[in-house]
PDB file of C-alpha atoms in Angstrom:
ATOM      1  CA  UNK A 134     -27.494 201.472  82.138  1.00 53.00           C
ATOM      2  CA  UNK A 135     -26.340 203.091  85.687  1.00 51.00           C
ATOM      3  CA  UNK A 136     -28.073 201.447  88.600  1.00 51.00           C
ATOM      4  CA  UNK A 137     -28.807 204.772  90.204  1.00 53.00           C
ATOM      5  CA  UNK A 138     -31.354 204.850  87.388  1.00 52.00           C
ATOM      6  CA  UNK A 139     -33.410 202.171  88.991  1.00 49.00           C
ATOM      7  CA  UNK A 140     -33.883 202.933  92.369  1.00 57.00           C
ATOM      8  CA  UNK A 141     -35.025 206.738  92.786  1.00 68.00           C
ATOM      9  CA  UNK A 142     -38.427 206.873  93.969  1.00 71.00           C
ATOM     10  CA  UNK A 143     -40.529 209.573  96.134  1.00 81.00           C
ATOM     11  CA  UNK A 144     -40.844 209.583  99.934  1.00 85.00           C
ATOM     12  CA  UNK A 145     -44.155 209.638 101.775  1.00 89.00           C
ATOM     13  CA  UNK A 146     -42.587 212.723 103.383  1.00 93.00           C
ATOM     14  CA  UNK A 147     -42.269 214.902 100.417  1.00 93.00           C
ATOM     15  CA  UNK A 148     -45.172 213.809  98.886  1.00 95.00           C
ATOM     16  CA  UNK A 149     -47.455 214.667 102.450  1.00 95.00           C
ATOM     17  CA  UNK A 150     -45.621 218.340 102.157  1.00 97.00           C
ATOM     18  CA  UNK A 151     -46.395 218.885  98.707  1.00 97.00           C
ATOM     19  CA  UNK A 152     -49.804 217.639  99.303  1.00 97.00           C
ATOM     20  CA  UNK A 153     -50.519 219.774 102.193  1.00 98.00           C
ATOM     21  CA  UNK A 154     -49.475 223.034 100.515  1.00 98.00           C
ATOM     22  CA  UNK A 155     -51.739 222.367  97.485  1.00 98.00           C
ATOM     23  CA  UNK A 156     -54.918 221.840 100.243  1.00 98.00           C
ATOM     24  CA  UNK A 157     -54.411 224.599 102.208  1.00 98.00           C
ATOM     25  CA  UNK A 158     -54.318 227.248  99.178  1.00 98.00           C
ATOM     26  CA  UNK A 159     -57.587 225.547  97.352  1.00 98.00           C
ATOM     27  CA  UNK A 160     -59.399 224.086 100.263  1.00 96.00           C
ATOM     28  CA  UNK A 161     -62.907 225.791  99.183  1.00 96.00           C
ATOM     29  CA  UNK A 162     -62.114 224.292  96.044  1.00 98.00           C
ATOM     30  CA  UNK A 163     -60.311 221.281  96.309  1.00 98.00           C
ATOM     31  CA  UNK A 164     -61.202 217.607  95.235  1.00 98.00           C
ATOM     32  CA  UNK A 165     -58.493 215.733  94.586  1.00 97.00           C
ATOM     33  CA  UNK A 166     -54.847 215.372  93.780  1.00 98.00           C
ATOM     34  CA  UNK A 167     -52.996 212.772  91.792  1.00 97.00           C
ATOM     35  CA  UNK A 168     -49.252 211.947  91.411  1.00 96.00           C
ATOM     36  CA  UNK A 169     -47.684 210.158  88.426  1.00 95.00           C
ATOM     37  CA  UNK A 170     -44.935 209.907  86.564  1.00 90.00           C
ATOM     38  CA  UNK A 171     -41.630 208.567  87.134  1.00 89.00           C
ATOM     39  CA  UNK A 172     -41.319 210.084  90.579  1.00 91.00           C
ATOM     40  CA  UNK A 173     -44.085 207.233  91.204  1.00 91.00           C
ATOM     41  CA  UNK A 174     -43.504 204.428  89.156  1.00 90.00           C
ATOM     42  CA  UNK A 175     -39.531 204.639  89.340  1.00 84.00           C
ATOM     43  CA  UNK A 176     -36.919 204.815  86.871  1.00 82.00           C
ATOM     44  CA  UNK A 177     -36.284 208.639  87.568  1.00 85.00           C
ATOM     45  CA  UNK A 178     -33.104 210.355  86.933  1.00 87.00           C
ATOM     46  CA  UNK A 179     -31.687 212.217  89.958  1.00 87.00           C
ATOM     47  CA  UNK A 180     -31.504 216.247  89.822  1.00 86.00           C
ATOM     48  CA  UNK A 181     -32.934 215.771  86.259  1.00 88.00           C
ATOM     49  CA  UNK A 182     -36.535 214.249  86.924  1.00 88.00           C
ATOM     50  CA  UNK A 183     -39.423 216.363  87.904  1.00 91.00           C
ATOM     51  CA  UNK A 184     -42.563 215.094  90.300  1.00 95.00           C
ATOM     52  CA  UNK A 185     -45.890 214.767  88.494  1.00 95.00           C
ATOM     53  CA  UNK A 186     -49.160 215.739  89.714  1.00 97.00           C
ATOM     54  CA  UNK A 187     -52.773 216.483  88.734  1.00 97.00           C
ATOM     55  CA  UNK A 188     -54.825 219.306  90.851  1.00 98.00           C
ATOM     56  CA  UNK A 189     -58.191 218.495  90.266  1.00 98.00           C
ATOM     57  CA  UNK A 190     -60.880 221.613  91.245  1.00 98.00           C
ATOM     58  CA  UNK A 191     -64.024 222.995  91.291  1.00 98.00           C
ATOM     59  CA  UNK A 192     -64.975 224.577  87.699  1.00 98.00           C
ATOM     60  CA  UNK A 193     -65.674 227.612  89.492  1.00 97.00           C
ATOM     61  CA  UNK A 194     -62.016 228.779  90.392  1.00 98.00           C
ATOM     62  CA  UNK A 195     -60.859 228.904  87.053  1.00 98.00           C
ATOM     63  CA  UNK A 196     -60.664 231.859  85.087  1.00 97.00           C
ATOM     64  CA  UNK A 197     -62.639 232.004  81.745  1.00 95.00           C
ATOM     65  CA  UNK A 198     -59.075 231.294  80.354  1.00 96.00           C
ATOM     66  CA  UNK A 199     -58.536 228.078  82.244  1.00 95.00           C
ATOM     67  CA  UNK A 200     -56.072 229.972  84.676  1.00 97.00           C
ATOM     68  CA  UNK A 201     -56.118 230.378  88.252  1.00 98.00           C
ATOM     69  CA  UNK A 202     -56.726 233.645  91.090  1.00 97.00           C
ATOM     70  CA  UNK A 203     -53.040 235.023  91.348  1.00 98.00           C
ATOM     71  CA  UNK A 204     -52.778 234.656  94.774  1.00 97.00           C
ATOM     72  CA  UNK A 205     -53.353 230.948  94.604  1.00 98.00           C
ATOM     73  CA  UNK A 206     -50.297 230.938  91.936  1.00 98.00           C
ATOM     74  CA  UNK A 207     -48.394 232.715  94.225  1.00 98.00           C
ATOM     75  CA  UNK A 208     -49.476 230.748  97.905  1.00 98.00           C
ATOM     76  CA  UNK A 209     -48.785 227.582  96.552  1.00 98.00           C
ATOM     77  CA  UNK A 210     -45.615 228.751  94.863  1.00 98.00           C
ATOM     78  CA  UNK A 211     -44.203 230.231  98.609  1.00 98.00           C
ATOM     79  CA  UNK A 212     -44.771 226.993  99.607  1.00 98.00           C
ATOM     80  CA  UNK A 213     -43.656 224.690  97.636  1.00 98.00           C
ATOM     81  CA  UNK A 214     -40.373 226.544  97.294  1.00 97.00           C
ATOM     82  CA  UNK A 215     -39.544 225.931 101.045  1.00 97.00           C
ATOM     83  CA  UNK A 216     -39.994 221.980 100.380  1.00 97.00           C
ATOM     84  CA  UNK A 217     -36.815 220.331  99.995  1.00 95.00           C
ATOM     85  CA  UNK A 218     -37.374 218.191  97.092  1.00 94.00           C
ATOM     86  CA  UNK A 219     -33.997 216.317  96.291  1.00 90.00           C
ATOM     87  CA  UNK A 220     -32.606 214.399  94.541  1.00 89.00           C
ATOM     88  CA  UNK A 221     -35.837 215.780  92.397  1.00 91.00           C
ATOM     89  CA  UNK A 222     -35.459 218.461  90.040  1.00 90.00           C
ATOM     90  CA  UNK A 223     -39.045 220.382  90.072  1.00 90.00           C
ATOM     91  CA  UNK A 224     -42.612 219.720  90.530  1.00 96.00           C
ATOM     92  CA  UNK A 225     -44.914 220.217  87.768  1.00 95.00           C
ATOM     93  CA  UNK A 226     -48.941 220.502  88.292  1.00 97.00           C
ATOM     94  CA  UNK A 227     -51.253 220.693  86.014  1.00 96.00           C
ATOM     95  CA  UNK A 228     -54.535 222.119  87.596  1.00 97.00           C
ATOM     96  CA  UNK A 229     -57.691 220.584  86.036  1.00 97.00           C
ATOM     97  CA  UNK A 230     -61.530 221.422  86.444  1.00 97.00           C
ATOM     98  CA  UNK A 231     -63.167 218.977  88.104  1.00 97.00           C
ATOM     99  CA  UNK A 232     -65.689 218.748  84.694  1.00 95.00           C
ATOM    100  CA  UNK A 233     -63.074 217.517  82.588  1.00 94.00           C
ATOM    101  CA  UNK A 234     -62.318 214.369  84.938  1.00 92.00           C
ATOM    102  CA  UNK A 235     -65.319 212.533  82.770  1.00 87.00           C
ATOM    103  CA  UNK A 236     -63.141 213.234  79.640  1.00 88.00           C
ATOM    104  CA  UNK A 237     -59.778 212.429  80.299  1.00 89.00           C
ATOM    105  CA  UNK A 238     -58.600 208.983  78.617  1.00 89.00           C
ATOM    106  CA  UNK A 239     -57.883 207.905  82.236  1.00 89.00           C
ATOM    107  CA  UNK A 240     -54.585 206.888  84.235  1.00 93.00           C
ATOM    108  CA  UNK A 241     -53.532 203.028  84.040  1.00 95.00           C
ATOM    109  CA  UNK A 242     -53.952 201.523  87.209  1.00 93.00           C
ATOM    110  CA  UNK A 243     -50.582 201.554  88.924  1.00 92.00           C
ATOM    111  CA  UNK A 244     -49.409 204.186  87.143  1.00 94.00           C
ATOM    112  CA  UNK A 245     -50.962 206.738  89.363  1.00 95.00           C
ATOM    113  CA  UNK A 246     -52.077 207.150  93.133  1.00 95.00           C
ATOM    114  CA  UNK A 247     -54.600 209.377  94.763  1.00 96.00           C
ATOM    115  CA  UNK A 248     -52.899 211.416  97.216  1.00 96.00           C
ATOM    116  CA  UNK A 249     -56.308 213.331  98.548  1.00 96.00           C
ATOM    117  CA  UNK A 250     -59.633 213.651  97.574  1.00 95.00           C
ATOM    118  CA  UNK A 251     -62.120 211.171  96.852  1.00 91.00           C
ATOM    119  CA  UNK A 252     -62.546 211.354  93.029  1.00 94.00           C
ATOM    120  CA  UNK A 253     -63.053 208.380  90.706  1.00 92.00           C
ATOM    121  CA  UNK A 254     -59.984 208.062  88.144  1.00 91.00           C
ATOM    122  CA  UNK A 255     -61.321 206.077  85.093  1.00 90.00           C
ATOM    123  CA  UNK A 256     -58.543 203.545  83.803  1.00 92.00           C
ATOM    124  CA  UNK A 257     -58.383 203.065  79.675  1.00 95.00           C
ATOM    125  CA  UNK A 258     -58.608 199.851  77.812  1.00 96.00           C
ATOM    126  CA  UNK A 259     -55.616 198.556  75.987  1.00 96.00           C
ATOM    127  CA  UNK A 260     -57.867 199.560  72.791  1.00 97.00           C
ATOM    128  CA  UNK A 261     -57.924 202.989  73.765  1.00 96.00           C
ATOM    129  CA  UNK A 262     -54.326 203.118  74.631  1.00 97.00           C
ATOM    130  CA  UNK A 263     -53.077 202.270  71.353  1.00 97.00           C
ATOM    131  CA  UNK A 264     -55.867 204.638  69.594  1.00 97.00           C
ATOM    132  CA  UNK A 265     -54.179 207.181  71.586  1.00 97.00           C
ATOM    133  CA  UNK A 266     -50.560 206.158  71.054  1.00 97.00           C
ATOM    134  CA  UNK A 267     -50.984 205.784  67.229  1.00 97.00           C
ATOM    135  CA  UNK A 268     -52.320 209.534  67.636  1.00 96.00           C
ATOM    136  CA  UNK A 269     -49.356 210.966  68.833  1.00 97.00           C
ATOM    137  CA  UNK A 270     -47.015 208.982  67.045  1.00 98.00           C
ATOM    138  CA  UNK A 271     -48.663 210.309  64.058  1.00 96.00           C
ATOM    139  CA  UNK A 272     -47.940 214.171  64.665  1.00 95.00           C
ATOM    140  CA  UNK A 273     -44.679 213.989  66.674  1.00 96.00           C
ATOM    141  CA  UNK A 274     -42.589 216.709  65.992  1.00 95.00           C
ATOM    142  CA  UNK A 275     -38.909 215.738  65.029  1.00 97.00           C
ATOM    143  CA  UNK A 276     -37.691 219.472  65.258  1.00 97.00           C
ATOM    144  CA  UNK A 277     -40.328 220.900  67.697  1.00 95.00           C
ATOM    145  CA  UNK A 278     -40.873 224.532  67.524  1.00 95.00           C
ATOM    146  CA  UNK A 279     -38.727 225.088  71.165  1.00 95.00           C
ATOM    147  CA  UNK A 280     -35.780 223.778  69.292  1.00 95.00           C
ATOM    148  CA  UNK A 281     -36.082 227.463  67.619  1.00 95.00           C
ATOM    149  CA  UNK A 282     -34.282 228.452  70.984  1.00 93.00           C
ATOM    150  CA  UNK A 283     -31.485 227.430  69.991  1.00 94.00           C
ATOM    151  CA  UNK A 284     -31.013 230.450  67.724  1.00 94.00           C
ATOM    152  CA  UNK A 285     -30.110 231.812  71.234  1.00 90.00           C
ATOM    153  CA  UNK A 286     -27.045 231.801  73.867  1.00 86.00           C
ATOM    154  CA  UNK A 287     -27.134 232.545  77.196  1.00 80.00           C
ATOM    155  CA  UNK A 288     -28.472 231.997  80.425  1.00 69.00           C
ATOM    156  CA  UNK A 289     -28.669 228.689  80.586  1.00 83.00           C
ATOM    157  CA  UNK A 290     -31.648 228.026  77.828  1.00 87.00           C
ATOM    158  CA  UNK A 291     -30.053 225.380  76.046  1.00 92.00           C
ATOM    159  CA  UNK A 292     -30.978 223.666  79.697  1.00 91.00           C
ATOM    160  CA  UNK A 293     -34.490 224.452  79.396  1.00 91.00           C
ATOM    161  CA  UNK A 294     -34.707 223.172  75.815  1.00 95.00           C
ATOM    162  CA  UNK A 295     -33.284 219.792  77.208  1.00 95.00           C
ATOM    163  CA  UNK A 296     -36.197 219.502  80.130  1.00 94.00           C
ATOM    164  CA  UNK A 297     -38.256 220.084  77.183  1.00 94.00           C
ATOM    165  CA  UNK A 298     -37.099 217.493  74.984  1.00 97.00           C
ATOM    166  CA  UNK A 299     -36.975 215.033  78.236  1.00 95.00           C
ATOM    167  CA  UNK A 300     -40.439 215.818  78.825  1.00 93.00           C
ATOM    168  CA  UNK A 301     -41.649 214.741  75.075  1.00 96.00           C
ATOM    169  CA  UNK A 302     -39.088 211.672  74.353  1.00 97.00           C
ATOM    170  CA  UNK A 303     -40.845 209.802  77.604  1.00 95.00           C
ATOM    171  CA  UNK A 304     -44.007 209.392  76.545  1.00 96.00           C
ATOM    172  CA  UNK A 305     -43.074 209.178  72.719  1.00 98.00           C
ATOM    173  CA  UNK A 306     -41.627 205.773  73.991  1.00 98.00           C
ATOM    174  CA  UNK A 307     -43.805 204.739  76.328  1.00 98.00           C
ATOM    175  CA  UNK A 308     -46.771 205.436  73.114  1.00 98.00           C
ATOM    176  CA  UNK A 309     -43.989 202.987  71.137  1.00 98.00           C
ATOM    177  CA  UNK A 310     -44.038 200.133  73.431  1.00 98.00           C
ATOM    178  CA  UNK A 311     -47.533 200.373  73.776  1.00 98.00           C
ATOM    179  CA  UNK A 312     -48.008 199.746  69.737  1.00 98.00           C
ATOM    180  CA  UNK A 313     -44.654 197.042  69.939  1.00 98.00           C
ATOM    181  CA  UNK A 314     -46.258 194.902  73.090  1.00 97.00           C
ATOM    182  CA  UNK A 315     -50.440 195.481  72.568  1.00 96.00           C
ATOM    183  CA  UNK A 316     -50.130 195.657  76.380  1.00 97.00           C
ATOM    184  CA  UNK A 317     -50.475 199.139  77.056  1.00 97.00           C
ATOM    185  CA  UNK A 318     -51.648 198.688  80.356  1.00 97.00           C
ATOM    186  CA  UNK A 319     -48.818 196.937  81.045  1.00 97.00           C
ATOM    187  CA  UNK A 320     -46.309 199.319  79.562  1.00 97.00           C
ATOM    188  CA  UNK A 321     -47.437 202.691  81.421  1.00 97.00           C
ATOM    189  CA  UNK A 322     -47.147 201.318  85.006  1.00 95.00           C
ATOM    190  CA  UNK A 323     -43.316 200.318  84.163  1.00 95.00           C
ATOM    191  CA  UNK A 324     -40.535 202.458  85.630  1.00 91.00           C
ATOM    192  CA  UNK A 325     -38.877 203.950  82.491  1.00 89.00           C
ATOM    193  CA  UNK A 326     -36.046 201.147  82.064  1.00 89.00           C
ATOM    194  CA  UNK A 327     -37.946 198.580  81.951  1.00 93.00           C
ATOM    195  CA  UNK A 328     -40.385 199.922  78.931  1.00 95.00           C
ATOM    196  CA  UNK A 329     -36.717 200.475  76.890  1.00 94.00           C
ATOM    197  CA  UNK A 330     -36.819 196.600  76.415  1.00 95.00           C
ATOM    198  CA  UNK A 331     -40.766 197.033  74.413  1.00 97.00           C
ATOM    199  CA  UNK A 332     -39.093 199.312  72.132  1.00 98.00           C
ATOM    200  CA  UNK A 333     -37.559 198.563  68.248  1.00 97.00           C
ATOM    201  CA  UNK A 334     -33.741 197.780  68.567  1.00 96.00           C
ATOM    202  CA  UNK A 335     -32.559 201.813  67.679  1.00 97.00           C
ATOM    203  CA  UNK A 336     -34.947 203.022  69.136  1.00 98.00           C
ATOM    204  CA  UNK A 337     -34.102 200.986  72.233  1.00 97.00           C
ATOM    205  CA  UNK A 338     -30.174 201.362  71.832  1.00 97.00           C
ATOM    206  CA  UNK A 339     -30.400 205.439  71.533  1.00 97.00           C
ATOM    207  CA  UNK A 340     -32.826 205.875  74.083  1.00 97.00           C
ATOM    208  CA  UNK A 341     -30.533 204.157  76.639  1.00 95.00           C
ATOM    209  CA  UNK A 342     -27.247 206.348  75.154  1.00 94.00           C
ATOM    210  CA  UNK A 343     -29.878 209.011  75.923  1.00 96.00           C
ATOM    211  CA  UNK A 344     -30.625 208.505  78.985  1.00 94.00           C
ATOM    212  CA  UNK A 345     -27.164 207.173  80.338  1.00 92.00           C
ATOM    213  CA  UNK A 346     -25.734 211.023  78.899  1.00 93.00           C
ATOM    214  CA  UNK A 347     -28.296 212.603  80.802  1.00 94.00           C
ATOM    215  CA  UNK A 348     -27.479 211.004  84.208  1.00 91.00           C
ATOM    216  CA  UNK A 349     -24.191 211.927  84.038  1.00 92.00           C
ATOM    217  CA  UNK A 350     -24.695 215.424  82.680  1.00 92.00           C
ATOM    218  CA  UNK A 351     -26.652 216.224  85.649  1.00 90.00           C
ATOM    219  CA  UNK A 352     -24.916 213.725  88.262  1.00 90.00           C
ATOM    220  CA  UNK A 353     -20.759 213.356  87.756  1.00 85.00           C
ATOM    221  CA  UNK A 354     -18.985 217.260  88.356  1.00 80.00           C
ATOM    222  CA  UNK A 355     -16.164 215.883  85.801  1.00 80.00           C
ATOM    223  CA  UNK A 356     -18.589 214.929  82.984  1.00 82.00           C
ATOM    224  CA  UNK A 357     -17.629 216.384  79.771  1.00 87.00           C
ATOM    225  CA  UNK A 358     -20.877 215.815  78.188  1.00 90.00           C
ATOM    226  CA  UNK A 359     -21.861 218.741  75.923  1.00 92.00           C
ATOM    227  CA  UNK A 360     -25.430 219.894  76.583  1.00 94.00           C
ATOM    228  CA  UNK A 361     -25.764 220.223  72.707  1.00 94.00           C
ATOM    229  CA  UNK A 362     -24.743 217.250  72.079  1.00 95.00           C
ATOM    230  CA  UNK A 363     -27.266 215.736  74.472  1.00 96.00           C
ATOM    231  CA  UNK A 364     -30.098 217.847  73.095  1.00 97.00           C
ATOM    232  CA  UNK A 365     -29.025 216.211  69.440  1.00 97.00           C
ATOM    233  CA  UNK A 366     -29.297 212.440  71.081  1.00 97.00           C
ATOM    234  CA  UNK A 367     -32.513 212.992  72.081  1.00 97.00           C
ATOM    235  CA  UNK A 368     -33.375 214.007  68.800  1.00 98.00           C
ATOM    236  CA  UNK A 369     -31.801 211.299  67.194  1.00 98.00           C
ATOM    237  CA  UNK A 370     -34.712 209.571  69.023  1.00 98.00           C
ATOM    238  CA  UNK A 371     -37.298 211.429  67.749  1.00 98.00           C
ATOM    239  CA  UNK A 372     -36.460 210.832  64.063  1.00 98.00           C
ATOM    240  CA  UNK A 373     -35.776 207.186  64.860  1.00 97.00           C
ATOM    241  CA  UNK A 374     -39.510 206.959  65.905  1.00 98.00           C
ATOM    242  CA  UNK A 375     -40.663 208.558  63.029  1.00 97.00           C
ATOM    243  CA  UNK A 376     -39.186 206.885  60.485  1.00 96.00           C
ATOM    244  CA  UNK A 377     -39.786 203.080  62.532  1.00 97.00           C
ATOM    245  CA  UNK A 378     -43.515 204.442  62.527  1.00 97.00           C
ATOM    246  CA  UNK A 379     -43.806 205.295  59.132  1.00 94.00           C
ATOM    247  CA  UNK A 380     -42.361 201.987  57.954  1.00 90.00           C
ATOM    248  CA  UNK A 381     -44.467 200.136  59.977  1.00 83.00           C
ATOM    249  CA  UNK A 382     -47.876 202.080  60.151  1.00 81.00           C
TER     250      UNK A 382
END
């Protein structure tokens, strides 16, 4: 696989930015905020791979739907924009009342780092872990309802359906290697390349044609990849998963 795969990792500088812009719009509410994710633990594609984070608040800012005041949405969004994130793609946050800390499955030590705050992150057992991979391995979807989007043309959806296929085949294969090593506290801190050994041999050899087509769609101007095509390898992963899982569990 392409070195450059290997190395990208998240500067202190970025991550104090980003940081700093999610304080200052929840301060009254604020208690802690978490990154994860590739952008962390390496193994991140460049101008493909987002930056992962967890905004943990106060119950009492949410909405009765679980979203947040619009002019938080909006501050944060201001300021984020202005952050020069490259070779990143986008940051994604989930925000999360502070309540539902107590019944999250927990982050794997070194697969996460408290940025602010002083919250307690709980870290699972390896028993819990699989329980949790055999869970999702058990409903994914090989043709996932975004894939309907492909019924359209335009506008460059086809790449939004690929960010959302990259964002399901990760942890699909990180829930695989859990099952393949029993180590899944091992497995979760691992940049992305290195959990490709864990995996079954196809499953393994696609996910690396995968991946390698994906670095150069988004990093060589002469590649002649076709987005479509991509979008049809990563499937090709899915169904590989499914039909290695059903064999074996």
């Amino acid at each position: 696989m392409h070195n450059e795969l290997f190395d990208l990792k998240i500067g202190d500088e970025i991550i104090n930015q980003i940081s700093k812009v999610y304080f200052k719009y929840t301060k009254p509410y604020f208690r802690g905020l978490v990154l994860h994710g590739s952008a962390l633990k390496g193994g991140a594609i460049s101008n493909s791979s987002d930056i992962d984070f967890k905004l943990f608040l106060d119950d009492e800012i949410f909405r009765p739907n679980g979203t947040l005041p619009m002019d938080i949405y909006i501050g944060i969004n201001k300021g984020l924009s202005r952050i020069n994130i490259s070779p990143f793609s986008y940051i994604q946050c989930d925000a999360v009342p502070i309540s539902k800390l107590g019944e999250m499955i927990g982050l794997v030590k070194g697969s996460y780092k408290l940025i602010s705050g002083d919250i307690s992150i709980k870290e699972p057992t390896n028993s819990q872990l699989k329980n949790e991979a055999i869970k999702h391995l058990e409903n994914v979807e090989v043709v996932p309802e975004y894939f309907s989007g492909l019924l359209d043309s335009g506008n460059n959806r086809s790449i939004r359906l690929l960010r959302l296929l990259t964002t399901q085949v990760s942890p699909v294969l990180y829930h695989v290697a859990t099952l393949t090593s029993g180590d899944g506290n091992l497995v979760w801190k691992l940049p992305k390349n290195e959990v490709l050994s864990y995996l079954p041999y196809e499953i393994g050899n696609r996910s690396k044609v995968f991946y390698e087509k994906l670095f150069d769609f988004y990093n060589k101007i002469d590649s002649d990849i076709d987005i479509i095509d991509l979008i049809y390898s990563g499937y090709l992963i899915l169904l590989e998963v499914t039909n290695w899982y059903g064999k074996k569990y």
